[in-house]
Short mmCIF file of C-alpha atoms and ligand atoms in Angstrom, two decimals:
data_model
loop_
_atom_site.label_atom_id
_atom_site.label_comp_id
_atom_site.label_asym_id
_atom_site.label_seq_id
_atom_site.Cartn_x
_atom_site.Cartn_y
_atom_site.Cartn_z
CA UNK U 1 20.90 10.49 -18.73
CA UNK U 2 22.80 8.73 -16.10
CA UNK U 3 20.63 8.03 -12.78
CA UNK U 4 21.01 6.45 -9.56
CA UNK U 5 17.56 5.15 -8.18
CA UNK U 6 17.26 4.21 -4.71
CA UNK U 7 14.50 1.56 -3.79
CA UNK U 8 14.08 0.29 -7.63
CA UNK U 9 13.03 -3.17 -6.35
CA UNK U 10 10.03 -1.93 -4.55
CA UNK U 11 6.21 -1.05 -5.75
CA UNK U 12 6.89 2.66 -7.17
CA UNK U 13 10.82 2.07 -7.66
CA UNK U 14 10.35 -1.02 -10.12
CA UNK U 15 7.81 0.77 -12.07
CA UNK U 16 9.79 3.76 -12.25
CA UNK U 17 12.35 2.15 -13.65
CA UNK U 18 10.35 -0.06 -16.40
CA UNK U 19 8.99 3.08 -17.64
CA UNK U 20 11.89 4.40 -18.58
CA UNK U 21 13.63 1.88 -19.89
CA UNK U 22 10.72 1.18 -22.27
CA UNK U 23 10.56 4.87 -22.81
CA UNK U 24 13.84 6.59 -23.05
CA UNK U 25 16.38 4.69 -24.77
CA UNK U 26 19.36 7.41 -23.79
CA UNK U 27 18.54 5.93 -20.35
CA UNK U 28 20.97 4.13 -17.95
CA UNK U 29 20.29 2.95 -14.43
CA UNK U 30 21.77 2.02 -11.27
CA UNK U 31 19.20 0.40 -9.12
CA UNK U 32 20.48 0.67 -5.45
CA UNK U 33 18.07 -1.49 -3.06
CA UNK U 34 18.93 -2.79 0.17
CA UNK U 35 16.32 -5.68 -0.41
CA UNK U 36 14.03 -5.34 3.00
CA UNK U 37 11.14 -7.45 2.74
CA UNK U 38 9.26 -4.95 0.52
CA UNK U 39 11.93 -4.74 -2.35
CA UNK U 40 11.21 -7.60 -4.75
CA UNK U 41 13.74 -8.62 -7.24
CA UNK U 42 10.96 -10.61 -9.27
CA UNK U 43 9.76 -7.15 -10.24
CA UNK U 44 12.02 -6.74 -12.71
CA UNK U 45 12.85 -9.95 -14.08
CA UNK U 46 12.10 -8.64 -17.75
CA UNK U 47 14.83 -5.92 -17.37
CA UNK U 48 16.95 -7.61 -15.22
CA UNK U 49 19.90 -8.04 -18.56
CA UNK U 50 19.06 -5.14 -20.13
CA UNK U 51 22.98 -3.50 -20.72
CA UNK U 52 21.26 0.09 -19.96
CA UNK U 53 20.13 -1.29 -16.16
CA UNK U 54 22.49 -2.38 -13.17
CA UNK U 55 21.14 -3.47 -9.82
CA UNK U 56 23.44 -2.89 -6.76
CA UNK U 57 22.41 -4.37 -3.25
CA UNK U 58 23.40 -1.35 -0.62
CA UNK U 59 21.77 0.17 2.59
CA UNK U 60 20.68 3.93 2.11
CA UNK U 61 21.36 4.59 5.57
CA UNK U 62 25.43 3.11 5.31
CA UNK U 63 27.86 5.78 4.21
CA UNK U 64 29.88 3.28 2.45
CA UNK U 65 27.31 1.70 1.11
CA UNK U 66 26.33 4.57 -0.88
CA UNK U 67 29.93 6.16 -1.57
CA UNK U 68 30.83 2.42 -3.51
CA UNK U 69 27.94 2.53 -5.36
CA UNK U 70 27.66 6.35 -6.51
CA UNK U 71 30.01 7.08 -9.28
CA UNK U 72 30.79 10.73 -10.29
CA UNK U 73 29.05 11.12 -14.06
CA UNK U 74 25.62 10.61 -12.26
CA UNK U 75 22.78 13.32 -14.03
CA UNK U 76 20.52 12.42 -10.84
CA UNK U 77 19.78 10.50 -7.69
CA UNK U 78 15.81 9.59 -7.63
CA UNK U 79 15.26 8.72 -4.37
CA UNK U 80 12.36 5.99 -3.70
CA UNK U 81 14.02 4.22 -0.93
CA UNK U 82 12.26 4.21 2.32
CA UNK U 83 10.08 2.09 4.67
CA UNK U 84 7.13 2.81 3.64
CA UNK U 85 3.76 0.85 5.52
CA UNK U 86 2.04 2.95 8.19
CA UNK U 87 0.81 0.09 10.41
CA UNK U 88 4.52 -1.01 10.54
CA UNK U 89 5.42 2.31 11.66
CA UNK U 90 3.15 2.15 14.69
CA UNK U 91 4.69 -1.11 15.61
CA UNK U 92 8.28 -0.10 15.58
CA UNK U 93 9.59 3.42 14.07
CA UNK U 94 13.45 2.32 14.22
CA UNK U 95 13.67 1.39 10.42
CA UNK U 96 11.60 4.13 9.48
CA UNK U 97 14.15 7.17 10.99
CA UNK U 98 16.95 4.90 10.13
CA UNK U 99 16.21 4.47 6.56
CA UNK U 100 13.89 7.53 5.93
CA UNK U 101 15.67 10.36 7.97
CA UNK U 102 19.22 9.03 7.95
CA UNK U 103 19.45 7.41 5.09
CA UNK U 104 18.33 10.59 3.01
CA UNK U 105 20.92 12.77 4.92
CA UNK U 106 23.62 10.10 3.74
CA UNK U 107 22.61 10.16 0.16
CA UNK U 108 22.35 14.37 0.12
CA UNK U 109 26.01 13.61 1.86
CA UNK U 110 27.40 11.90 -0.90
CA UNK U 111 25.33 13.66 -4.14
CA UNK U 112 27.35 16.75 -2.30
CA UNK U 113 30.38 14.79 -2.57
CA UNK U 114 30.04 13.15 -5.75
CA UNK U 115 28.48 16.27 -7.60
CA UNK U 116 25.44 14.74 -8.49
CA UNK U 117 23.71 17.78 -10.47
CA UNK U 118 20.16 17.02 -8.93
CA UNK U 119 18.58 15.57 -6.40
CA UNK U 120 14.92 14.09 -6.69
CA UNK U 121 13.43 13.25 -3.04
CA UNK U 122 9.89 11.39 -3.63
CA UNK U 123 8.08 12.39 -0.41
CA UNK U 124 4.36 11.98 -0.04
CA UNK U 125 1.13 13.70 0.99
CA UNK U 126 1.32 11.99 4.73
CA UNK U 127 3.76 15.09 5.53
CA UNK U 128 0.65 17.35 5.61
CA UNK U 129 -1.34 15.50 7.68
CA UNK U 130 -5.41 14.62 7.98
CA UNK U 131 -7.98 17.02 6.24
CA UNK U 132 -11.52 16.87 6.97
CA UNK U 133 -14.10 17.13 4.82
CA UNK U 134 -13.51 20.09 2.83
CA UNK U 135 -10.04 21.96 1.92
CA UNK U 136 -7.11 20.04 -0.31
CA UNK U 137 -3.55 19.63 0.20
CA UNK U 138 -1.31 22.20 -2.15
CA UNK U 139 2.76 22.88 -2.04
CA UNK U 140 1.67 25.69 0.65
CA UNK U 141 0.05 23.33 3.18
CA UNK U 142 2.01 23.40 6.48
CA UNK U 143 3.76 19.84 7.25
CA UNK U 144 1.28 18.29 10.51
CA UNK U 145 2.35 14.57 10.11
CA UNK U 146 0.60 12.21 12.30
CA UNK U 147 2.21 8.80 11.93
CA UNK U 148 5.53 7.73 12.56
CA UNK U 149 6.18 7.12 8.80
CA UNK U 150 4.58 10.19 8.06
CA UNK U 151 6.82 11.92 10.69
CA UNK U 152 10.10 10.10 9.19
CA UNK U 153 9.03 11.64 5.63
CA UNK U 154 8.30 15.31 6.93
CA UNK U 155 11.91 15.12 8.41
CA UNK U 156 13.54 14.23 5.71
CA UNK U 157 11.70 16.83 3.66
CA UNK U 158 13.64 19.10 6.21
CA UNK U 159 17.14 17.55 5.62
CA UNK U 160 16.47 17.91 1.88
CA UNK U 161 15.35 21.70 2.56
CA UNK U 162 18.67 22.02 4.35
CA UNK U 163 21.11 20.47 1.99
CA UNK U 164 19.68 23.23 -0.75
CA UNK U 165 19.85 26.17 2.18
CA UNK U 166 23.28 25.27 3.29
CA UNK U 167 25.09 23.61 1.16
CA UNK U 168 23.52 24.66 -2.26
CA UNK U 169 22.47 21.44 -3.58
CA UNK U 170 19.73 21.29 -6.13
CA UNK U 171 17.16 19.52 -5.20
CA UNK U 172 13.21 18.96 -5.79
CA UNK U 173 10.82 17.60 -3.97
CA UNK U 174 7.36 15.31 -5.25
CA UNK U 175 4.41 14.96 -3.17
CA UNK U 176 2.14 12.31 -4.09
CA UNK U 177 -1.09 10.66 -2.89
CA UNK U 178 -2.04 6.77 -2.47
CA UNK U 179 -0.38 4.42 -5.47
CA UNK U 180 -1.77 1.59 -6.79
CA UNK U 181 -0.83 -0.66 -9.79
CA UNK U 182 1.12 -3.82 -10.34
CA UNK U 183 3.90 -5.04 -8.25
CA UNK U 184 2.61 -3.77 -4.94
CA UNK U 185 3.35 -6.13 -1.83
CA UNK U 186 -0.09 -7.25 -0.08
CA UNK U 187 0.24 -5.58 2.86
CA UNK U 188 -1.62 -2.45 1.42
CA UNK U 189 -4.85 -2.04 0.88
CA UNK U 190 -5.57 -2.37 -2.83
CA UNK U 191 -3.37 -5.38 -3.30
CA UNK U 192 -4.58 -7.01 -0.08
CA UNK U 193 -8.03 -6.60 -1.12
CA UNK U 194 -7.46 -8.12 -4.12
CA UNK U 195 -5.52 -10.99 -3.33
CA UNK U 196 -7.51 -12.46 -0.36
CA UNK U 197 -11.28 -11.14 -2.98
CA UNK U 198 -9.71 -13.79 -5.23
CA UNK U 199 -8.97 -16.01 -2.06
CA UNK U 200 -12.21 -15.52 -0.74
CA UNK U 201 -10.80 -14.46 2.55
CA UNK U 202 -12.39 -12.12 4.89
CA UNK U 203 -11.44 -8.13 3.69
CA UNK U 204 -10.21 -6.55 7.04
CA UNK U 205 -11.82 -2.98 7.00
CA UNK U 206 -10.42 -0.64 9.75
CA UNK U 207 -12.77 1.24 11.78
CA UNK U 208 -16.10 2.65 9.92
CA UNK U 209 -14.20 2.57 6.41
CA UNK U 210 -14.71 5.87 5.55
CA UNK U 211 -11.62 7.66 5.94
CA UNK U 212 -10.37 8.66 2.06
CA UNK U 213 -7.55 8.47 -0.13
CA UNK U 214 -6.72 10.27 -2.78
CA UNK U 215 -5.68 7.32 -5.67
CA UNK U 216 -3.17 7.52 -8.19
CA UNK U 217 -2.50 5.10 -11.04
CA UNK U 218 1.79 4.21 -10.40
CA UNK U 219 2.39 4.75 -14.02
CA UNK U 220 0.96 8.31 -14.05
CA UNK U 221 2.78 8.91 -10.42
CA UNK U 222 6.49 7.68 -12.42
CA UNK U 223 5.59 10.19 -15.12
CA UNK U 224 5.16 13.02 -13.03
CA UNK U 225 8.38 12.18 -10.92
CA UNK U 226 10.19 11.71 -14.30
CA UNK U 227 8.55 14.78 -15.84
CA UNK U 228 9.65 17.03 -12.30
CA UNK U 229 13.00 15.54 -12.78
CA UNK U 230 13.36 17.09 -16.17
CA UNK U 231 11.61 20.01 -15.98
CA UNK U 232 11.35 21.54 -12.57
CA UNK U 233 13.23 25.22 -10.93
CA UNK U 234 15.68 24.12 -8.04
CA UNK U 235 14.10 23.79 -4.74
CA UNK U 236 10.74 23.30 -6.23
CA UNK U 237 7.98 21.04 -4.56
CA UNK U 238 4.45 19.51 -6.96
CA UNK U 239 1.96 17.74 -4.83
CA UNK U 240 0.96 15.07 -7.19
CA UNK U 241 -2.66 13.50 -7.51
CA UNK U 242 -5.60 12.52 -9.68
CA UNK U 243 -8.25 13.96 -8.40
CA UNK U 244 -9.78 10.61 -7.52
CA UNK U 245 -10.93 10.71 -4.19
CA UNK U 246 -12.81 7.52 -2.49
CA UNK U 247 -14.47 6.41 0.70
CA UNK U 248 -11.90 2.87 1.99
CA UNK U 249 -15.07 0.77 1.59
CA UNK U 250 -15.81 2.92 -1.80
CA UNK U 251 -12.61 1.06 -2.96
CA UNK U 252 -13.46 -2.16 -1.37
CA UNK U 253 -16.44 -2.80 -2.96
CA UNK U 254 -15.28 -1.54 -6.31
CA UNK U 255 -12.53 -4.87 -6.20
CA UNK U 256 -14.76 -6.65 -4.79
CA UNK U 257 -17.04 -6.00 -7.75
CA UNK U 258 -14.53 -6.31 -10.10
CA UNK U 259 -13.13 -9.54 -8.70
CA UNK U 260 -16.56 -10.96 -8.81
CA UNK U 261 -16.80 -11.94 -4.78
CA UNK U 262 -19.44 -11.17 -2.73
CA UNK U 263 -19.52 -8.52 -0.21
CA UNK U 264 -19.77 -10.24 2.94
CA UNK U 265 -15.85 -11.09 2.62
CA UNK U 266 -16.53 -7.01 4.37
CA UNK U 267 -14.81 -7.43 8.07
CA UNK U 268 -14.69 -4.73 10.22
CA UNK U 269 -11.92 -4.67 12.74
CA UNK U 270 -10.38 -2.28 14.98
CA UNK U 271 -9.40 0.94 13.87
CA UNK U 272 -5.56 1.78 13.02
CA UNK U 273 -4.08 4.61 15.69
CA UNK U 274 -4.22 8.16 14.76
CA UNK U 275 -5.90 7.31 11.62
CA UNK U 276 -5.68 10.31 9.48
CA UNK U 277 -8.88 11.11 8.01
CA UNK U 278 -8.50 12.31 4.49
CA UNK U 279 -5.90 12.72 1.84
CA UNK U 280 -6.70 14.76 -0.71
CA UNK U 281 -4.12 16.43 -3.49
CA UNK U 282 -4.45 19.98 -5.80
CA UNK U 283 -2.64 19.06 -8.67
CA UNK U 284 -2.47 22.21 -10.01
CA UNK U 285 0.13 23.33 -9.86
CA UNK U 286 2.39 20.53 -11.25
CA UNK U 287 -0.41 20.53 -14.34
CA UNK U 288 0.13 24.59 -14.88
CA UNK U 289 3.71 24.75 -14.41
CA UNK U 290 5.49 20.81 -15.43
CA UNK U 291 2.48 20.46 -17.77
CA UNK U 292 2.07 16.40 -16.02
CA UNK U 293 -1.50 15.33 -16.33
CA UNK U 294 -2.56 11.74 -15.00
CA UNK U 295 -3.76 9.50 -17.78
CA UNK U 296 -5.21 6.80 -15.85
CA UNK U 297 -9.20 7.21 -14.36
CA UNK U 298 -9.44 5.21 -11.37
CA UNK U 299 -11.91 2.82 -12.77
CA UNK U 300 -9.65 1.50 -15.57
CA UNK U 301 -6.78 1.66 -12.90
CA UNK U 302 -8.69 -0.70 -10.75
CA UNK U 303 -9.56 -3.06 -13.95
CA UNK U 304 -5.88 -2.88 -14.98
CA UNK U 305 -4.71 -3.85 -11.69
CA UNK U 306 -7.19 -6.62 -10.53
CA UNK U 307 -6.41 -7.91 -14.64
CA UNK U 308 -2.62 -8.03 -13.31
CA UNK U 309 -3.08 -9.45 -9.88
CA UNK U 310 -5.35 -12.06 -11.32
CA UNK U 311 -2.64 -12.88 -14.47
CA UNK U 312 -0.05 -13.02 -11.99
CA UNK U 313 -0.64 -15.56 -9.16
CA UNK U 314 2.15 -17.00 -9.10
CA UNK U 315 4.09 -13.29 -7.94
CA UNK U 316 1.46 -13.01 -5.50
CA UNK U 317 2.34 -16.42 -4.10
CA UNK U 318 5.76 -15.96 -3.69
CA UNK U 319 4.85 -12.42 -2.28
CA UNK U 320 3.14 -14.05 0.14
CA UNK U 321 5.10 -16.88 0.73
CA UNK U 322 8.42 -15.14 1.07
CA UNK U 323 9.79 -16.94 -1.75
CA UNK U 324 10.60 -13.52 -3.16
CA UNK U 325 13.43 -13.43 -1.07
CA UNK U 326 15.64 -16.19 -2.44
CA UNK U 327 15.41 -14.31 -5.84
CA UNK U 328 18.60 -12.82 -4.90
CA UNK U 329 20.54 -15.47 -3.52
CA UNK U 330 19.89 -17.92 -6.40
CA UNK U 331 20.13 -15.07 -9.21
CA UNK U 332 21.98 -12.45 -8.08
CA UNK U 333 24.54 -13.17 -5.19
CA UNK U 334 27.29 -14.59 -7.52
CA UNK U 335 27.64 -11.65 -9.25
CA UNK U 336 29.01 -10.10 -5.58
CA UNK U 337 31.17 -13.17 -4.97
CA UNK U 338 32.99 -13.09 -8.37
CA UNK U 339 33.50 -9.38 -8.49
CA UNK U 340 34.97 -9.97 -5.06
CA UNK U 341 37.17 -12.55 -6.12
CA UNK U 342 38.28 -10.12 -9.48
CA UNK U 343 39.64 -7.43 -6.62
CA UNK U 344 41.54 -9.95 -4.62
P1 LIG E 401 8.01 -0.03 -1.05
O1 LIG E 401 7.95 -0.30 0.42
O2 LIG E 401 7.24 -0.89 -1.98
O3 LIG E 401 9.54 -0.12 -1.54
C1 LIG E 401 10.60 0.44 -0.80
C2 LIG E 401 11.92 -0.05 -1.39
O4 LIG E 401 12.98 0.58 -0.66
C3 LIG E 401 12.13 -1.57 -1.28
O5 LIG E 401 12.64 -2.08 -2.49
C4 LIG E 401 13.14 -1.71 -0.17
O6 LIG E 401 13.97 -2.87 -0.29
C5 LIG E 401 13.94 -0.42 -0.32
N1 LIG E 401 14.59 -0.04 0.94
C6 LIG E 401 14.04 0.03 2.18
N2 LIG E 401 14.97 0.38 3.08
C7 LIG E 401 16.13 0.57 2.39
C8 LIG E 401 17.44 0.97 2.77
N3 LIG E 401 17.74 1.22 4.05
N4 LIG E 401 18.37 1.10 1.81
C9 LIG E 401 18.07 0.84 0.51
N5 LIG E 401 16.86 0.44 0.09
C10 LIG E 401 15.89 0.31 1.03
O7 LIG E 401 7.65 1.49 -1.21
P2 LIG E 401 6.82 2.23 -2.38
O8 LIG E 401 5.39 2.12 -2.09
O9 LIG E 401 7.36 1.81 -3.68
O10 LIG E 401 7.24 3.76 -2.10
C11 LIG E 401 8.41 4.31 -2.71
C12 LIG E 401 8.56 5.75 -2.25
O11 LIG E 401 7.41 6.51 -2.63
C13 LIG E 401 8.71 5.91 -0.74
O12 LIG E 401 9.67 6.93 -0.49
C14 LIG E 401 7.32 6.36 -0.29
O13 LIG E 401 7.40 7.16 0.87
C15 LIG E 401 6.87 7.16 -1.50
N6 LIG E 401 5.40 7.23 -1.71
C16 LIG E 401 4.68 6.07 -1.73
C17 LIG E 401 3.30 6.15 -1.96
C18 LIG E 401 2.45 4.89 -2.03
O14 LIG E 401 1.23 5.02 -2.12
N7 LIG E 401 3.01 3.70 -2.01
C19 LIG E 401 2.69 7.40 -2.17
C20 LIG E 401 3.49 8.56 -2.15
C21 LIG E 401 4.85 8.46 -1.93
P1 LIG E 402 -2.62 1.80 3.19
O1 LIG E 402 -2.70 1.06 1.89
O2 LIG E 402 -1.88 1.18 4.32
O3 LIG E 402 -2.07 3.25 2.84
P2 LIG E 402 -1.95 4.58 3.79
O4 LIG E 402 -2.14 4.20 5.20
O5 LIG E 402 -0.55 5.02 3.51
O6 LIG E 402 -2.99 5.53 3.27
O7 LIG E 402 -4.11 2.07 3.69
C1 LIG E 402 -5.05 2.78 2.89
C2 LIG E 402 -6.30 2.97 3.72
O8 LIG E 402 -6.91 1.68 3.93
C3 LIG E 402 -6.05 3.54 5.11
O9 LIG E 402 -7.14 4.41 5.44
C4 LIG E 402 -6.04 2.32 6.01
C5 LIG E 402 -7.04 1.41 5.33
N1 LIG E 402 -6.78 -0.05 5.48
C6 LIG E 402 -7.82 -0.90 5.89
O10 LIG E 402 -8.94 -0.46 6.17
N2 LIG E 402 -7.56 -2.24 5.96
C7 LIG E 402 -6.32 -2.76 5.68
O11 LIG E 402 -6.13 -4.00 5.81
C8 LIG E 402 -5.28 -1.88 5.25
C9 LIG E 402 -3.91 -2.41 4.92
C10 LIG E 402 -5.57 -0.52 5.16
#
């Protein structure tokens, strides 16, 4: 199985690709990244000269880009790359339709053009929108996003829809709640908590803290993306969760807890715009039809992951530092000049 990931040096994408590496040995992957601030080359040090695993630096959103990169002979395109942090959206949305709308209409582009038999888009539960209190997202919910990321996803969910429509391209679709896990850049909650809990730094808490989210272990997220690769009907959609629903300060004082800091490090600050209320998945149908269960309960997910922040400072640092970003340059950039200098 030959794929083409998009996004493999961010949170999800990195995992994704460990996973199957350490599980599939018929695997090969390209791992095409355009290295924003969130993708992380560090991730991936351990697999980084593995002969089944290739990383290429291209933009998702530049045609040529993508056409170097995507060689016919490709079984699938798994499709991670996006910009992906809500409060960055509200800033500035540019990136977001950039990379997240047009950048998914270039890859169904070329997967058309390079006959790529499938097309995996990993889209996420923000397309439907805020519930209240009772009721749960399912693959029939009606797409309501409220943030500009979320708006960027929906869209692309309707470029993917098209490509299938008009062209004929076969293509599925994931839906999945809130990640956590190793790897994930401190911007987000669960990482950010942790890393300023073992800081001692003040926890900024938006608002009242009670809005939920719906949390999924990343492992069990990869396996159900993996498993809907393998198994799902063309055009079909899984919303993808764990049934694990908690309050924000729920999950705050659980780290907190864990980490062994005290809870006055609690620091409410304004709320985020159009805050959606509550995320909250039916996994149903992805259990009954793919036969994906999670394996991870949120409490050993949270022990995992605080064990992994806490064992790995010194990725934290340079996540925080920006020292990330050299990776690249001092690792990686010959690699472009020498293959340069082979074509010339
Ligand atoms: P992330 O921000 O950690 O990683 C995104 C990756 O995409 C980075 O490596 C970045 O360099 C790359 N990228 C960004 N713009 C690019 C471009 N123009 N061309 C090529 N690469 C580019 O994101 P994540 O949390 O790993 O999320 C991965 C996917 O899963 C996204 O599509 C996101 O919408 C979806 N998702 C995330 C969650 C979550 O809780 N994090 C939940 C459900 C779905
Ligand atoms: P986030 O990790 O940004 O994911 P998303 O917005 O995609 O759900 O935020 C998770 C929840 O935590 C969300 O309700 C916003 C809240 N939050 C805070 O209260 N404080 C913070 O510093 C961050 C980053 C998020």
């Amino acid at each position: 199985m030959k794929l083409f990931i998009t996004g493999g040096a961010g949170f999800i994408g990195s995992n994704h690709i460990k996973l199957l590496l350490a599980t599939d040995p018929d695997v090969s992957i390209v791992n095409f990244d355009a290295l924003t601030y969130a993708g992380n080359l560090e991730n991936l040090t351990d697999v980084a000269t593995d002969p089944r695993y290739r990383f290429v630096r291209g933009d998702v959103s530049t045609v040529a880009d993508v056409m170097d990169a995507l060689d016919e002979g490709i079984d699938a395109i798994v499709h991670f790359a996006a910009e992906s942090h809500v409060d960055r959206s509200i800033e500035s949305a540019a990136d977001f339709v950039r990379t997240n709308v047009v950048g998914t209409q270039v890859l169904l582009d070329a997967a058309r053009a390079r006959k790529v038999p499938r097309f995996v888009h990993v889209s996420t539960d923000e397309v439907m929108g805020s519930l209240d209190d009772g009721g749960f997202f399912t693959e029939d919910s009606v797409l309501a996003p409220n943030s500009p990321y979320a708006a960027s996803k929906a869209a692309a969910e309707h470029f993917v829809r098209a490509a299938m429509q008009t062209h004929g391209l076969d293509a599925v679709i994931t839906r999945c709640s809130n990640n956590y896990g190793p790897y994930q850049f401190p911007e987000k909650l669960i990482p950010l908590v942790i890393a300023n809990a073992i800081d001692g730094k003040p926890i900024p808490v938006y608002g009242n803290g009670q809005q939920v989210r719906d949390w999924i272990y990343v492992d069990d997220h990869c396996r159900a993306v993996d498993a809907v690769m393998r198994k799902a009907a063309t055009g079909s959609v899984y919303c993808v969760g764990a049934r694990s629903e908690r309050a924000n300060l729920e999950v705050i004082r659980t780290i907190l807890d864990a980490v062994g800091a005290p809870h006055s490090l609690i620091t409410y600050v304004s709320d985020r715009p159009g805050h959606d209320r509550r995320y909250a998945i039916d996994p149903v149908r992805v259990e009954s039809e793919i036969g994906w269960t999670p394996r991870v309960t949120f409490e050993e997910g949270i022990a995992k992951t605080v064990g992994w922040y806490r064992d790995n400072a010194e990725w934290m640092a340079h996540a925080r530092s920006g020292a990330y970003r050299d990776f690249y340059e001092k690792n990686l950039a010959w690699r472009e000049t020498s293959s340069a200098d082979a074509h010339s």
